[in-house]
Amino acid sequence: MYLKLDVIQPQTEEWIKQSWKTGKWSPNAVINGDGAIIDPRLKGGLIPTPLTRDLTWGVPVPTEFQTEEQGMKGKVLCTYRSCATGISY
């Protein structure tokens, strides 16, 4: 099971640009003083990130998704925030 970051990238970029204007953000690692996105992950294109793991512990994937065809049988949801963002802290 993946979070399709590539699908939501256009909306994410639009939100960043609008928030930069309305929130009066200072230039940072994501957007520069001209309002251009400079984050290398966004410029290079976001990629889907897995939300499940093959572990013996964790929150089980809901049973309606645990079919062989979907490949979710026995998987658990990753509950760390780095799983959804793909960023390690």
PDB file of C-alpha atoms in Angstrom:
ATOM      1  CA  MET A   1       0.000   0.000   0.000  1.00  0.00           C
ATOM      2  CA  TYR A   2       1.500   3.281  -1.104  1.00  0.00           C
ATOM      3  CA  LEU A   3       0.856   6.960  -0.519  1.00  0.00           C
ATOM      4  CA  LYS A   4       0.824   8.269  -4.086  1.00  0.00           C
ATOM      5  CA  LEU A   5       2.849  11.423  -3.558  1.00  0.00           C
ATOM      6  CA  ASP A   6       3.377  11.750  -7.302  1.00  0.00           C
ATOM      7  CA  VAL A   7      -0.383  12.101  -7.813  1.00  0.00           C
ATOM      8  CA  ILE A   8      -0.760  14.835  -5.202  1.00  0.00           C
ATOM      9  CA  GLN A   9       2.400  16.744  -6.161  1.00  0.00           C
ATOM     10  CA  PRO A  10       0.591  19.437  -8.209  1.00  0.00           C
ATOM     11  CA  GLN A  11      -1.800  20.180  -5.328  1.00  0.00           C
ATOM     12  CA  THR A  12       1.101  20.148  -2.860  1.00  0.00           C
ATOM     13  CA  GLU A  13       3.088  22.637  -4.912  1.00  0.00           C
ATOM     14  CA  GLU A  14       0.059  24.885  -5.320  1.00  0.00           C
ATOM     15  CA  TRP A  15      -0.574  24.783  -1.562  1.00  0.00           C
ATOM     16  CA  ILE A  16       3.066  25.680  -0.856  1.00  0.00           C
ATOM     17  CA  LYS A  17       2.942  28.636  -3.266  1.00  0.00           C
ATOM     18  CA  GLN A  18      -0.383  29.935  -1.911  1.00  0.00           C
ATOM     19  CA  SER A  19       0.707  29.478   1.693  1.00  0.00           C
ATOM     20  CA  TRP A  20       3.991  31.254   0.957  1.00  0.00           C
ATOM     21  CA  LYS A  21       2.066  34.293  -0.311  1.00  0.00           C
ATOM     22  CA  THR A  22      -0.740  34.425   2.248  1.00  0.00           C
ATOM     23  CA  GLY A  23       1.341  33.338   5.215  1.00  0.00           C
ATOM     24  CA  LYS A  24       4.219  35.655   4.363  1.00  0.00           C
ATOM     25  CA  TRP A  25       6.743  32.845   4.689  1.00  0.00           C
ATOM     26  CA  SER A  26      10.368  33.770   4.707  1.00  0.00           C
ATOM     27  CA  PRO A  27      12.576  32.118   2.066  1.00  0.00           C
ATOM     28  CA  ASN A  28      13.518  28.608   3.167  1.00  0.00           C
ATOM     29  CA  ALA A  29      14.715  25.235   1.877  1.00  0.00           C
ATOM     30  CA  VAL A  30      11.424  24.631   0.050  1.00  0.00           C
ATOM     31  CA  ILE A  31      10.657  27.978  -1.578  1.00  0.00           C
ATOM     32  CA  ASN A  32      12.922  30.932  -2.328  1.00  0.00           C
ATOM     33  CA  GLY A  33      12.314  34.665  -2.025  1.00  0.00           C
ATOM     34  CA  ASP A  34      10.873  34.815  -5.552  1.00  0.00           C
ATOM     35  CA  GLY A  35       8.228  32.195  -4.799  1.00  0.00           C
ATOM     36  CA  ALA A  36       9.968  29.465  -6.783  1.00  0.00           C
ATOM     37  CA  ILE A  37      10.037  25.969  -5.318  1.00  0.00           C
ATOM     38  CA  ILE A  38      13.649  24.893  -4.793  1.00  0.00           C
ATOM     39  CA  ASP A  39      13.231  21.687  -2.747  1.00  0.00           C
ATOM     40  CA  PRO A  40      15.111  18.964  -4.636  1.00  0.00           C
ATOM     41  CA  ARG A  41      12.468  16.317  -3.828  1.00  0.00           C
ATOM     42  CA  LEU A  42       9.752  18.423  -5.425  1.00  0.00           C
ATOM     43  CA  LYS A  43      11.921  19.479  -8.362  1.00  0.00           C
ATOM     44  CA  GLY A  44      12.905  15.881  -9.029  1.00  0.00           C
ATOM     45  CA  GLY A  45       9.350  14.611  -8.711  1.00  0.00           C
ATOM     46  CA  LEU A  46       7.797  13.006  -5.681  1.00  0.00           C
ATOM     47  CA  ILE A  47       7.597   9.229  -5.709  1.00  0.00           C
ATOM     48  CA  PRO A  48       5.052   6.928  -4.065  1.00  0.00           C
ATOM     49  CA  THR A  49       6.093   5.869  -0.589  1.00  0.00           C
ATOM     50  CA  PRO A  50       5.109   2.589   1.087  1.00  0.00           C
ATOM     51  CA  LEU A  51       2.733   2.701   4.031  1.00  0.00           C
ATOM     52  CA  THR A  52       2.985  -0.982   4.898  1.00  0.00           C
ATOM     53  CA  ARG A  53       5.746  -3.204   6.203  1.00  0.00           C
ATOM     54  CA  ASP A  54       6.449  -6.934   6.418  1.00  0.00           C
ATOM     55  CA  LEU A  55       6.732  -7.081  10.201  1.00  0.00           C
ATOM     56  CA  THR A  56       5.400  -9.374  12.906  1.00  0.00           C
ATOM     57  CA  TRP A  57       4.300  -6.429  15.066  1.00  0.00           C
ATOM     58  CA  GLY A  58       2.276  -3.330  14.302  1.00  0.00           C
ATOM     59  CA  VAL A  59      -1.205  -2.289  13.240  1.00  0.00           C
ATOM     60  CA  PRO A  60      -2.568  -4.933  10.837  1.00  0.00           C
ATOM     61  CA  VAL A  61      -3.759  -3.805   7.422  1.00  0.00           C
ATOM     62  CA  PRO A  62      -7.594  -3.803   7.558  1.00  0.00           C
ATOM     63  CA  THR A  63      -8.988  -7.216   6.617  1.00  0.00           C
ATOM     64  CA  GLU A  64     -10.797  -5.959   3.500  1.00  0.00           C
ATOM     65  CA  PHE A  65      -7.365  -5.235   1.985  1.00  0.00           C
ATOM     66  CA  GLN A  66      -5.719  -8.486   3.107  1.00  0.00           C
ATOM     67  CA  THR A  67      -6.155 -10.446  -0.087  1.00  0.00           C
ATOM     68  CA  GLU A  68      -3.494 -12.299  -2.047  1.00  0.00           C
ATOM     69  CA  GLU A  69      -4.313 -10.260  -5.172  1.00  0.00           C
ATOM     70  CA  GLN A  70      -3.574  -7.013  -3.370  1.00  0.00           C
ATOM     71  CA  GLY A  71      -0.460  -8.411  -1.722  1.00  0.00           C
ATOM     72  CA  MET A  72      -1.449  -7.124   1.707  1.00  0.00           C
ATOM     73  CA  LYS A  73      -1.863 -10.443   3.526  1.00  0.00           C
ATOM     74  CA  GLY A  74       0.117 -10.355   6.770  1.00  0.00           C
ATOM     75  CA  LYS A  75       1.330  -6.780   6.349  1.00  0.00           C
ATOM     76  CA  VAL A  76       1.129  -4.053   8.967  1.00  0.00           C
ATOM     77  CA  LEU A  77       0.697  -0.303   8.601  1.00  0.00           C
ATOM     78  CA  CYS A  78       3.754   1.759   9.293  1.00  0.00           C
ATOM     79  CA  THR A  79       2.784   4.254  11.982  1.00  0.00           C
ATOM     80  CA  TYR A  80       5.937   6.351  12.083  1.00  0.00           C
ATOM     81  CA  ARG A  81       5.593   9.774  10.456  1.00  0.00           C
ATOM     82  CA  SER A  82       8.674   9.080   8.346  1.00  0.00           C
ATOM     83  CA  CYS A  83       6.755   6.284   6.590  1.00  0.00           C
ATOM     84  CA  ALA A  84       4.190   8.639   5.120  1.00  0.00           C
ATOM     85  CA  THR A  85       6.635  11.392   4.255  1.00  0.00           C
ATOM     86  CA  GLY A  86       9.614   9.289   3.251  1.00  0.00           C
ATOM     87  CA  ILE A  87      11.769  11.588   5.381  1.00  0.00           C
ATOM     88  CA  SER A  88      13.874  10.318   8.279  1.00  0.00           C
ATOM     89  CA  TYR A  89      14.136  12.505  11.354  1.00  0.00           C
TER      90      TYR A  89
END
